[in-house]
Structures are given as C-alpha cells and as structure tokens.
CSV table of C-alpha atoms in Angstrom, one decimal:
chain,number,residue,atom,x,y,z
I,1,ASP,CA,0.0,0.0,0.0
I,2,SER,CA,3.0,2.3,-0.2
I,3,PRO,CA,3.2,4.6,-3.2
I,4,GLU,CA,7.0,4.7,-2.9
I,5,GLY,CA,7.2,1.0,-3.0
I,6,LEU,CA,8.8,0.8,0.4
I,7,GLU,CA,7.6,-1.1,3.4
I,8,GLN,CA,7.6,0.9,6.6
I,9,ASP,CA,5.7,0.7,9.9
I,10,ALA,CA,5.6,2.4,13.3
I,11,TYR,CA,8.4,0.2,14.6
I,12,ASP,CA,11.0,1.4,12.1
I,13,ASP,CA,11.4,4.6,14.2
I,14,HIS,CA,13.0,2.6,17.0
I,15,ALA,CA,14.7,-0.2,15.0
I,16,LEU,CA,18.1,-0.8,13.7
I,17,HIS,CA,18.5,-2.1,10.1
I,18,TYR,CA,21.5,-4.2,9.2
I,19,LEU,CA,23.1,-5.4,6.0
I,20,LEU,CA,24.8,-8.7,6.5
I,21,TYR,CA,28.1,-9.5,4.8
I,22,HIS,CA,29.8,-12.9,4.2
I,23,LYS,CA,33.4,-12.3,5.3
I,24,ALA,CA,35.1,-14.8,3.0
I,25,ASN,CA,33.9,-13.2,-0.2
I,26,ASP,CA,32.9,-9.7,1.1
I,27,LYS,CA,29.5,-9.8,-0.5
I,28,ALA,CA,26.1,-8.8,0.9
I,29,VAL,CA,24.1,-11.9,1.8
I,30,GLY,CA,21.1,-10.5,3.7
I,31,THR,CA,19.3,-7.9,5.8
I,32,VAL,CA,17.7,-7.9,9.2
I,33,ARG,CA,15.7,-5.5,11.3
I,34,VAL,CA,16.2,-5.3,15.1
I,35,VAL,CA,13.3,-3.6,16.9
I,36,LYS,CA,14.4,-2.1,20.2
I,37,PRO,CA,12.1,-1.6,23.2
I,38,ARG,CA,10.4,1.7,23.6
I,39,THR,CA,11.1,3.4,27.0
I,40,ASP,CA,8.0,5.6,26.7
I,41,LYS,CA,5.6,2.7,25.8
I,42,PRO,CA,7.1,-0.6,26.6
I,43,LEU,CA,3.9,-2.6,26.0
I,44,HIS,CA,3.8,-1.1,22.4
I,45,SER,CA,7.5,-1.9,21.6
I,46,PHE,CA,7.2,-4.9,19.3
I,47,PRO,CA,4.8,-6.2,16.6
I,48,LEU,CA,4.9,-9.6,18.4
I,49,GLN,CA,3.2,-8.1,21.4
I,50,PHE,CA,0.0,-7.8,19.4
I,51,ILE,CA,-0.1,-11.4,18.2
I,52,CYS,CA,1.6,-13.4,21.0
I,53,ASP,CA,0.3,-13.8,24.5
I,54,HIS,CA,3.6,-15.0,26.1
I,55,PRO,CA,3.8,-13.2,29.5
I,56,LEU,CA,7.4,-12.1,29.1
I,57,ILE,CA,6.7,-9.6,26.3
I,58,HIS,CA,3.8,-8.1,28.3
I,59,MET,CA,5.8,-7.3,31.4
I,60,PRO,CA,7.1,-3.7,31.3
I,61,GLU,CA,10.0,-4.5,33.7
I,62,LYS,CA,11.2,-7.2,31.3
I,63,VAL,CA,10.6,-5.6,27.9
I,64,ASP,CA,13.5,-3.1,28.3
I,65,LYS,CA,15.9,-6.1,28.1
I,66,LEU,CA,14.4,-7.5,24.9
I,67,CYS,CA,14.4,-6.9,21.2
I,68,GLU,CA,12.5,-8.4,18.3
I,69,ILE,CA,14.3,-9.7,15.2
I,70,SER,CA,12.2,-9.2,12.0
I,71,ARG,CA,12.5,-8.8,8.3
I,72,LEU,CA,15.3,-11.3,8.0
I,73,CYS,CA,16.2,-11.9,4.4
I,74,MET,CA,19.1,-14.0,3.3
I,75,THR,CA,20.4,-15.1,-0.1
C-alpha cells in the first residue's frame, strides 16, 4: 500500500537495520531489522506483542531487556 514501493511501519522509528556480509567473499548476503524496546511505551514496543500472549513480552519490567528480530532476508 506504499506509493513509494517501500515497506515501513511504526516500529522502524525505534529499530536498527543491518546489511549482512559474508566475510570470506565480502558480499552482501542478507538484511535484518532489530526492533528495540520503547522506553515511553514498553507494551507497544514490538509487533509480536499484538499477536503473541507470552507473559514475558507483556511485562514492562522485562521488555527493556528484549528486542525483536524481524524482516530477516538471506540469499
């Protein structure tokens, strides 16, 4: 649904995006997004919090020690 052809969501603002390299041949082999916890809204930190009911990701005192790995793509 993006006119620019890019996928973005509310989590990109507090995420790190990585390009993965294979050391032996120095070529890019993948990408990954690491979503960091939000200090202002810990219970709205990760997409997983809206689809998973595991208690750990719904405990504000634990969320600040977590991150969510998403958008992993490898060749």
